[in-house]
Short mmCIF file of C-alpha atoms and ligand atoms in Angstrom, two decimals:
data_model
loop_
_atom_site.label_atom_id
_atom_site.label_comp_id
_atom_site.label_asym_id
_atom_site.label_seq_id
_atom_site.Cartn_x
_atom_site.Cartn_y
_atom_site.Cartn_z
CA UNK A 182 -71.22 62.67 52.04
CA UNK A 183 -73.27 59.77 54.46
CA UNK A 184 -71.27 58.35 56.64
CA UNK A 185 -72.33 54.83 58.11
CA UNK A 186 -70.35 54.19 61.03
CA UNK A 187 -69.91 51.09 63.26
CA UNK A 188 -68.10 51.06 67.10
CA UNK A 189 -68.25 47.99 68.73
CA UNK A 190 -64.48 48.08 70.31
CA UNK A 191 -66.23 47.52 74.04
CA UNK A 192 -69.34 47.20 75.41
CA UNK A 193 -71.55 49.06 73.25
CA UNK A 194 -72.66 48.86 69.91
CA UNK A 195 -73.19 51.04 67.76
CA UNK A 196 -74.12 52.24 64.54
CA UNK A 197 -74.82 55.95 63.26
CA UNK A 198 -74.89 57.87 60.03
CA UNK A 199 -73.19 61.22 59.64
CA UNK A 200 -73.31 63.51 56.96
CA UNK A 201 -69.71 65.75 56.63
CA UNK A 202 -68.61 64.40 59.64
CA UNK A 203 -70.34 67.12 61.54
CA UNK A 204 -73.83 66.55 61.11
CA UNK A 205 -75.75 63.21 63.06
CA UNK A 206 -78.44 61.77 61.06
CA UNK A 207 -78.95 58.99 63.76
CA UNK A 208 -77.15 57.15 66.24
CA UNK A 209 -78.10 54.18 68.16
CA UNK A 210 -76.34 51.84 70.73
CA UNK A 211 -77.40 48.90 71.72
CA UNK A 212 -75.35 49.04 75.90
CA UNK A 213 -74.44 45.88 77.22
CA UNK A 214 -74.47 47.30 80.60
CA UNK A 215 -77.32 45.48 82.43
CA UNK A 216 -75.77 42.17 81.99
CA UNK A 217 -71.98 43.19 82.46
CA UNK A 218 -73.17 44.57 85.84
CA UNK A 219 -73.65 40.93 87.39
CA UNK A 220 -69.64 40.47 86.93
CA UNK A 221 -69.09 44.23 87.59
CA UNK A 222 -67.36 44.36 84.65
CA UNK A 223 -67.29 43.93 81.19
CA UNK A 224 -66.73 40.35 80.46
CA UNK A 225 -64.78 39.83 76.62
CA UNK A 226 -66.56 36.74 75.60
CA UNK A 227 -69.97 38.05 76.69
CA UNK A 228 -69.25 41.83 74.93
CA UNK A 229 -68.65 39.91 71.56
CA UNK A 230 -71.28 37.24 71.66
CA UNK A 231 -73.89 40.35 72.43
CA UNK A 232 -72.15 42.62 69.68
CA UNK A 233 -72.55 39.52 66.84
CA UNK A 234 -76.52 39.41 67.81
CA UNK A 235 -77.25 43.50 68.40
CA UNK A 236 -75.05 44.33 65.15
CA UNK A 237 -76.95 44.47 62.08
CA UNK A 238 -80.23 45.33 63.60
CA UNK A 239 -78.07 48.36 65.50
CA UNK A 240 -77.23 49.21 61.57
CA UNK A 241 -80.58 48.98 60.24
CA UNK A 242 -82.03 51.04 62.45
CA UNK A 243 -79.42 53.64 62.38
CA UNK A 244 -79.94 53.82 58.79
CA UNK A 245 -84.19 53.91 59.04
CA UNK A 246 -83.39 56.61 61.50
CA UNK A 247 -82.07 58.49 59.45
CA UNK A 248 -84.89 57.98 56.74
CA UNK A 249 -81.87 56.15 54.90
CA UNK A 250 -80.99 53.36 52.81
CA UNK A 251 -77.67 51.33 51.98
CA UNK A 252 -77.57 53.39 48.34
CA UNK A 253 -77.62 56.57 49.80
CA UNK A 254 -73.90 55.69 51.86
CA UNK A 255 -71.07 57.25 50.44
CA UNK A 256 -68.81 54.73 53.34
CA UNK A 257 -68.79 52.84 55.94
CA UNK A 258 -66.47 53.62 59.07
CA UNK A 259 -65.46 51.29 61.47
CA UNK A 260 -63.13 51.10 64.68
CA UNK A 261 -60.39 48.88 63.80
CA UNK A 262 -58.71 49.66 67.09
CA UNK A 263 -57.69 49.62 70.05
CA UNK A 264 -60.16 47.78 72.04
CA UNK A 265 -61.03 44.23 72.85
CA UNK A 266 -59.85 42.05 69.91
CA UNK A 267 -63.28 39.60 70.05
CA UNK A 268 -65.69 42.73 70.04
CA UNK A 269 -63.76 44.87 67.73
CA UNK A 270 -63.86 41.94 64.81
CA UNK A 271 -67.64 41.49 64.91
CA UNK A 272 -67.67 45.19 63.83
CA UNK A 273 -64.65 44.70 61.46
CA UNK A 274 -66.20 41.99 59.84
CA UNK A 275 -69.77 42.87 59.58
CA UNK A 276 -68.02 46.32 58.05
CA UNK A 277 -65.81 44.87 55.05
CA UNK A 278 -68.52 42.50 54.46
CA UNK A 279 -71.09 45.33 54.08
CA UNK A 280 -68.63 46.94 52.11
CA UNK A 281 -67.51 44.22 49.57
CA UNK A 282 -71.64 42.98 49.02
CA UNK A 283 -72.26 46.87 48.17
CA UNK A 284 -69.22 47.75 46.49
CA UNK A 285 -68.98 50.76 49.00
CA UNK A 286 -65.65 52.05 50.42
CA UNK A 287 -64.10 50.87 54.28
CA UNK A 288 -62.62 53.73 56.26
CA UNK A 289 -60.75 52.12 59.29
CA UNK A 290 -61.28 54.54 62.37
CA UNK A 291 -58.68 54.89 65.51
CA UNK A 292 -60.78 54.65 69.02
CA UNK A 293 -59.03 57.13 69.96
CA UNK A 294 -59.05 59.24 67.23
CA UNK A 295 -63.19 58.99 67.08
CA UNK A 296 -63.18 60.46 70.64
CA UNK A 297 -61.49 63.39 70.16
CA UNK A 298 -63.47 63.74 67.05
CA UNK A 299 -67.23 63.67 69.41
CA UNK A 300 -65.78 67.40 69.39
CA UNK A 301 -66.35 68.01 66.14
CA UNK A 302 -69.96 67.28 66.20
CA UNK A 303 -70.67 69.32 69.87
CA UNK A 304 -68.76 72.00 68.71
CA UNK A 305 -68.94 72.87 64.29
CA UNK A 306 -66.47 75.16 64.91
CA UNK A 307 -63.49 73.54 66.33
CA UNK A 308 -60.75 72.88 64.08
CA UNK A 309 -57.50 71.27 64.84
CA UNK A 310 -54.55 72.27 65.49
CA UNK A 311 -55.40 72.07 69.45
CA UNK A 312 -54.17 70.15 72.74
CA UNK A 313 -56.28 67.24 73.60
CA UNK A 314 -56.60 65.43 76.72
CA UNK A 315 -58.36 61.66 76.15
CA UNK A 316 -59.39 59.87 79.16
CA UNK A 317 -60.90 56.60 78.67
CA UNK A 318 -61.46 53.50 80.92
CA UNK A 319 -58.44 52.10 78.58
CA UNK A 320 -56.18 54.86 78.02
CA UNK A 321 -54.97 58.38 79.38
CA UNK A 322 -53.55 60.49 76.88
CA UNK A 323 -52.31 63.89 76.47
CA UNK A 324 -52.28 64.91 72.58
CA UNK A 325 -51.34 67.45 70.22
CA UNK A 326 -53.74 67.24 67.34
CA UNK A 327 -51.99 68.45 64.75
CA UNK A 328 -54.11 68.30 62.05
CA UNK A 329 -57.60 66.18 61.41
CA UNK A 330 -55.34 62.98 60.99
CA UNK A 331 -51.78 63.68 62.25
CA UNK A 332 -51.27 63.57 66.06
CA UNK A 333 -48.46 63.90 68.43
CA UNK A 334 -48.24 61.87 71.69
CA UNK A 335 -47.42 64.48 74.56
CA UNK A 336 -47.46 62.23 77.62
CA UNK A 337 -49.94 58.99 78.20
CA UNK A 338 -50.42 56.75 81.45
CA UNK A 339 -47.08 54.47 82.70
CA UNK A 340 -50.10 52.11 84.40
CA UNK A 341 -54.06 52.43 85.01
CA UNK A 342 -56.09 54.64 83.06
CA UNK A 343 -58.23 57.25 84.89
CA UNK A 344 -61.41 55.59 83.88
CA UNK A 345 -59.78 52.23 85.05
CA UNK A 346 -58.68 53.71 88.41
CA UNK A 347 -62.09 55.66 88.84
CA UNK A 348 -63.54 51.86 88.47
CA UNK A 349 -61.69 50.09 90.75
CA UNK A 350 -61.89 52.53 93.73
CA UNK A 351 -65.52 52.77 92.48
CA UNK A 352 -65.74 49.14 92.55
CA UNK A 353 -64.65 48.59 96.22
CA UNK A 354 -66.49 50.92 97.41
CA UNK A 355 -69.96 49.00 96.52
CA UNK A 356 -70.83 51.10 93.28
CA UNK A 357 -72.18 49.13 90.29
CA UNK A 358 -70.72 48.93 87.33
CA UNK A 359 -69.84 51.33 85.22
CA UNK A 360 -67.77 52.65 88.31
CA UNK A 361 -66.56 56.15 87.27
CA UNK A 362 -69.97 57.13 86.02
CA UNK A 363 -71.48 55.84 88.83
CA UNK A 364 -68.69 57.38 91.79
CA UNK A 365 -69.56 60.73 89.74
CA UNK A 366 -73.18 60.30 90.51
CA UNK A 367 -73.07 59.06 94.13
CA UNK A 368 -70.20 61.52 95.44
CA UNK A 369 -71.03 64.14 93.31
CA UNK A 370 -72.20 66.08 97.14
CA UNK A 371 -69.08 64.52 99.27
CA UNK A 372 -65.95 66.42 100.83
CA UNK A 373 -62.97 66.55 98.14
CA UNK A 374 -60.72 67.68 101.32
CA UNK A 375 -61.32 65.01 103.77
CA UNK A 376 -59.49 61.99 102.51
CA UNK A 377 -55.92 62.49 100.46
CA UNK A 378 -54.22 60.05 98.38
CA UNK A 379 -50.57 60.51 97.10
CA UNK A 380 -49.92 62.68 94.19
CA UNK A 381 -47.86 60.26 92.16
CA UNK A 382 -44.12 61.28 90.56
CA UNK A 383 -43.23 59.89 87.40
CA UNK A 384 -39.95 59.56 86.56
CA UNK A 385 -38.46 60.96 83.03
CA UNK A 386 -41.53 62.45 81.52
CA UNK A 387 -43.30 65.73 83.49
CA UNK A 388 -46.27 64.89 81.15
CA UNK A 389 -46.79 61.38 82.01
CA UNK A 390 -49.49 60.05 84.26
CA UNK A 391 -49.87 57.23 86.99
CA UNK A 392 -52.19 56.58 88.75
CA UNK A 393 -51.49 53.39 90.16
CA UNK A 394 -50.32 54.37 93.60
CA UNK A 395 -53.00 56.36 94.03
CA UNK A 396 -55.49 53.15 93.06
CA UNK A 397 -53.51 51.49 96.09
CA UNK A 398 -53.83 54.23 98.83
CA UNK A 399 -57.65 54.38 98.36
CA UNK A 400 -57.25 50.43 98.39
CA UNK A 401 -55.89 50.36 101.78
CA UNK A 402 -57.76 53.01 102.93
CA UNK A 403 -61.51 51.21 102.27
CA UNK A 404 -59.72 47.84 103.47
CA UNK A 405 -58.49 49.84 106.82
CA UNK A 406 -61.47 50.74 107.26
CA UNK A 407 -63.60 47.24 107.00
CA UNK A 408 -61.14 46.00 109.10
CA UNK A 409 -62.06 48.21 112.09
CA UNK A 410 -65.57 47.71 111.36
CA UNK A 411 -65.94 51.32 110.62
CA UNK A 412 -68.62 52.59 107.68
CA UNK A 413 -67.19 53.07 104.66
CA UNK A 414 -67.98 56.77 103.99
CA UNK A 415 -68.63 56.46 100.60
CA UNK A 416 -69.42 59.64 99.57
CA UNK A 417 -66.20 61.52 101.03
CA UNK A 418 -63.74 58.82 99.91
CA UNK A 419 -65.21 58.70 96.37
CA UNK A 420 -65.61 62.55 96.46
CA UNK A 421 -61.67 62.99 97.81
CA UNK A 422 -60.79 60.53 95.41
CA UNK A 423 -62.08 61.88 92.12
CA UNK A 424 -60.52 65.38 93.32
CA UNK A 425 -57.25 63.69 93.35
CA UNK A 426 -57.41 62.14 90.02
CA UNK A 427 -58.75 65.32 88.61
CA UNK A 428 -55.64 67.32 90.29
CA UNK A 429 -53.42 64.64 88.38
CA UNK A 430 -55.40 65.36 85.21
CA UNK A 431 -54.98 68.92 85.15
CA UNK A 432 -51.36 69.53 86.51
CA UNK A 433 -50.35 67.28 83.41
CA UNK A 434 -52.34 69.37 81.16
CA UNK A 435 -51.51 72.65 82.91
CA UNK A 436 -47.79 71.71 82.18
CA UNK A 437 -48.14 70.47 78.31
CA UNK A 438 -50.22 73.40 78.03
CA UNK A 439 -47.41 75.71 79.05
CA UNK A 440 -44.85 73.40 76.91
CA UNK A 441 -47.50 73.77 73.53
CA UNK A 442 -49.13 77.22 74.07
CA UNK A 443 -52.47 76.19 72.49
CA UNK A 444 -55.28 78.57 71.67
CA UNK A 445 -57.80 75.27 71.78
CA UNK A 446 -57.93 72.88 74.61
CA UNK A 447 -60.33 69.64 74.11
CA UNK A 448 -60.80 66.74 76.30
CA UNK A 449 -62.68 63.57 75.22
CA UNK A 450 -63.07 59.76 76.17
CA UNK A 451 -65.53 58.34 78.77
CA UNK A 452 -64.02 60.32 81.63
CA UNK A 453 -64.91 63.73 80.03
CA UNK A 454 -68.16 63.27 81.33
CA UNK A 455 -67.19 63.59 84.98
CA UNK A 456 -68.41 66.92 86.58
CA UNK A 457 -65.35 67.46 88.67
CA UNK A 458 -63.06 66.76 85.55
CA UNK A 459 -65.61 69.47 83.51
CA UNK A 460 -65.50 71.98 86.26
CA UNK A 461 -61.88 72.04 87.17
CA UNK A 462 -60.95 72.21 83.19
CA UNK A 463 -63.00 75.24 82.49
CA UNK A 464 -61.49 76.87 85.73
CA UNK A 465 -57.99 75.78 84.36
CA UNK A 466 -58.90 77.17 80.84
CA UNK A 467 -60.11 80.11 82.22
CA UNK A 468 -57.16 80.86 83.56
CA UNK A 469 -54.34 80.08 80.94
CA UNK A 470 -56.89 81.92 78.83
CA UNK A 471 -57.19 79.20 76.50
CA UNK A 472 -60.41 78.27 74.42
CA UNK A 473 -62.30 75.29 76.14
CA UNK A 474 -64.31 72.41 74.08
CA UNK A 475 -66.11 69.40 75.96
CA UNK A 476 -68.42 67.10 73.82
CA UNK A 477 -71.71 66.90 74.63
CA UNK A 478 -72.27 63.96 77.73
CA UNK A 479 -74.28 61.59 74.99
CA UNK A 480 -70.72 62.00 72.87
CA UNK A 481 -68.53 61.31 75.95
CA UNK A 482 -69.17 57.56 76.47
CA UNK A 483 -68.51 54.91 73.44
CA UNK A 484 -70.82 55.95 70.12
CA UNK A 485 -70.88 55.21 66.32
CA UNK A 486 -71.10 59.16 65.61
CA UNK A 487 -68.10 60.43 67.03
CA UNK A 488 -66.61 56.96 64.75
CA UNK A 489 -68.51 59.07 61.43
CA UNK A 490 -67.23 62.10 62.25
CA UNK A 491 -63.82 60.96 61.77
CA UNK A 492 -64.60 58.60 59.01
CA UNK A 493 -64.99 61.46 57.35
CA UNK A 494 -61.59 63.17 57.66
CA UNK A 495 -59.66 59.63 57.58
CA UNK A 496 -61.89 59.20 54.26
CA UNK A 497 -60.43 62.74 52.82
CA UNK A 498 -56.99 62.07 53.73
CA UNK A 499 -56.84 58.55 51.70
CA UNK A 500 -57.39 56.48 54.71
CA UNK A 501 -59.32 53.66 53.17
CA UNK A 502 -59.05 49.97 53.31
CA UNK A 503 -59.74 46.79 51.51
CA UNK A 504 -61.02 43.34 52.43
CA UNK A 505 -57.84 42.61 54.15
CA UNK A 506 -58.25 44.80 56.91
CA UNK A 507 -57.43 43.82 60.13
CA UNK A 508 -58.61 44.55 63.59
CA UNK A 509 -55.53 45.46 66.45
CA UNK A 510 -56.05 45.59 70.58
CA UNK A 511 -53.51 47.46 71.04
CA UNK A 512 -52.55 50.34 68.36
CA UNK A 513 -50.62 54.03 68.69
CA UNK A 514 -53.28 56.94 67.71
CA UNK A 515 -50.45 57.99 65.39
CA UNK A 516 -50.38 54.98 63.80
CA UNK A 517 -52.58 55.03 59.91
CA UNK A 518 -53.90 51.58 59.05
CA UNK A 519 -52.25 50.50 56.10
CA UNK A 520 -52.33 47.18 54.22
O1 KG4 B 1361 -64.52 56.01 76.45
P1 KG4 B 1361 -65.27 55.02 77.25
O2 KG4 B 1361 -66.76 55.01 77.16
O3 KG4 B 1361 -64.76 53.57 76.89
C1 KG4 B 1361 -63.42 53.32 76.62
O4 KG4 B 1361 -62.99 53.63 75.49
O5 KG4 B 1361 -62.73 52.86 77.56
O6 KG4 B 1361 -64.83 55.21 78.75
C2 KG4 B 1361 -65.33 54.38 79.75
C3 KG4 B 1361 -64.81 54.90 81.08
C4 KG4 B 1361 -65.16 53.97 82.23
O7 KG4 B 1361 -64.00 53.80 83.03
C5 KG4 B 1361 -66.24 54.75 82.97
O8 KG4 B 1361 -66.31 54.44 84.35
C6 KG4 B 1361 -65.78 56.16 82.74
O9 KG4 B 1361 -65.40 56.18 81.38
N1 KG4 B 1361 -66.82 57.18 82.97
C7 KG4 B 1361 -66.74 58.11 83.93
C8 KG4 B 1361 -67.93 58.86 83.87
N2 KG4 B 1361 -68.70 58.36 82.87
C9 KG4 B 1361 -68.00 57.32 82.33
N3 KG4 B 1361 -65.77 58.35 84.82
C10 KG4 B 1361 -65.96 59.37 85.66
N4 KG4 B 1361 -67.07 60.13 85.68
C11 KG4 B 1361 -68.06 59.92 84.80
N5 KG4 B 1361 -69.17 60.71 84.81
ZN1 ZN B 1362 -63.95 54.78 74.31
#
């Protein structure tokens, strides 16, 4: 079964074709990045105004790429959610109305969902059930992935996101946009022990994050230090920092781990791309003796084929939709999109 699938729920838009949901036949994205970087951050207006002009070229060539045509698509998959509302109804749109010219059927795809699911290509063998750990620059989840399209929320962020609080710090320190990518790249060589920031406590849930405090400390420590006219030190702050956030990251998962018992541990999202995040997960895995899966780094960041892959299992379950559908900002990943 092809697969055309369409993500255009930030910055980047894309289009791929998928074949099974675990075989890429092409995937293209057209990044917004070099003109988000003059705001140092992604503007909503701009993001959908570039998504309505890159979108059906993006598809076109996704299907040429893959030496395809519209006849040989079984469905088209789109992200219907969560994201920003402007940029996810270009793709939405452009979607049902592909659909309804070509009498082909709409499978609505959860963001969140399509993450965990840039698995599933990187690694043919995984199967759910397993523990997954999303970190975006919009959310923070810790998941138990029950099945290919039932999930269980095991604890999620009470403020920032660790992409968002990667940014930030990222941000102050001078880094361009994207910040977490770019903190990765510049600090990758810094001290992890020389700066601390507060490990945060969350009241109520042992398997919910924060990581707001933490956001602040690093704040005040990079305004201290402009104060006093000192260097900034941007290697060792950014290098102590992601340490911390990674520490937050992994006692979380180390306790939902112990709560679950998984065999299969997965993380996914935008964040999964940081080294420090990578490294400290296989050492953690290693440990509990628990099988690790990271997608590849061109699967980490946003992408149409990770939207396929799940296309696919959302399309086996029953998961389709009809002209009506609707595009959400905000939506739980247990939540199915029904009319
Ligand atoms: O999943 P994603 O591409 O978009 C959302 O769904 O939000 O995640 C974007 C986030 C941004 O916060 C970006 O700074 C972060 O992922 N990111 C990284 C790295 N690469 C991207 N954060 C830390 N280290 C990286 N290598
Ligand atoms: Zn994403």
């Amino acid at each position: 079964m092809n697969i055309l699938a369409i993500e255009s729920s930030c910055d980047d838009t894309g289009a791929a074709v998928v074949r099974d949901g675990r075989e890429v036949l092409s995937n293209v994205v057209a990044s917004q990045v070099p003109e988000h970087i003059l705001y140092g951050g992604v503007v909503p207006e701009i993001a959908s105004r570039r998504h309505c002009e890159s979108i059906s070229g993006v598809c076109s060539k996704a299907l040429s790429d893959a030496g395809l045509t519209l006849k040989d698509i079984d469905a088209v998959a789109v992200t219907a959610a969560p994201g920003l509302i402007g940029a996810l109804l270009v793709g939405v749109n452009f979607a049902k109305g592909l659909c309804f010219a070509n009498n082909i059927p709409l499978v609505p795809v959860h963001h969140l969902r399509g993450h965990v699911a840039s698995n599933y290509i990187s690694s043919p063998e995984l199967e759910p059930p397993f523990l997954a750990l999303i970190v975006s620059g919009g959310h923070t989840h810790l998941v138990n992935v029950k099945s290919y399209t039932e999930y269980d929320v095991i604890g999620r962020t009470r403020d920032d996101a660790a992409g968002e609080a990667m940014d930030k710090a990222a941000r102050l320190l001078g880094l361009p946009y994207p910040g977490g990518l770019n903190m990765d790249k510049a600090c990758a060589n810094g001290d992890p022990k020389k700066y601390v920031f507060p490990f945060p406590r969350v009241d109520g849930s042992e398997y919910d994050f924060s990581f707001s405090g933490m956001k602040t400390a690093a704040i005040n420590l990079i305004h201290n230090k402009e104060q006093k006219g000192e260097p900034l030190d941007i290697e060792n702050i950014g290098a102590s920092y992601m340490c911390c956030v990674v520490k937050v990251l992994s006692s979380k998962t180390e306790k939902a781990m112990d709560l679950l018992k998984p065999s299969r541990f997965v993380i996914a999202g935008g964040v999964s791309a940081n080294s420090v995040l990578r490294r400290e997960m296989q050492a953690l895995c290693k440990r509990k003796k628990i099988e690790l899966f990271m997608p590849e780094l061109r699967y980490c960041g946003d992408n149409a084929a990770m939207i396929g892959s799940q296309g696919y299992y959302e399309y086996l379950a029953g998961h389709t939709a009809g002209v009506k559908l609707n595009a959400f900002a905000t939506m739980d990943i247990d939540n199915d999109f029904s009319e």
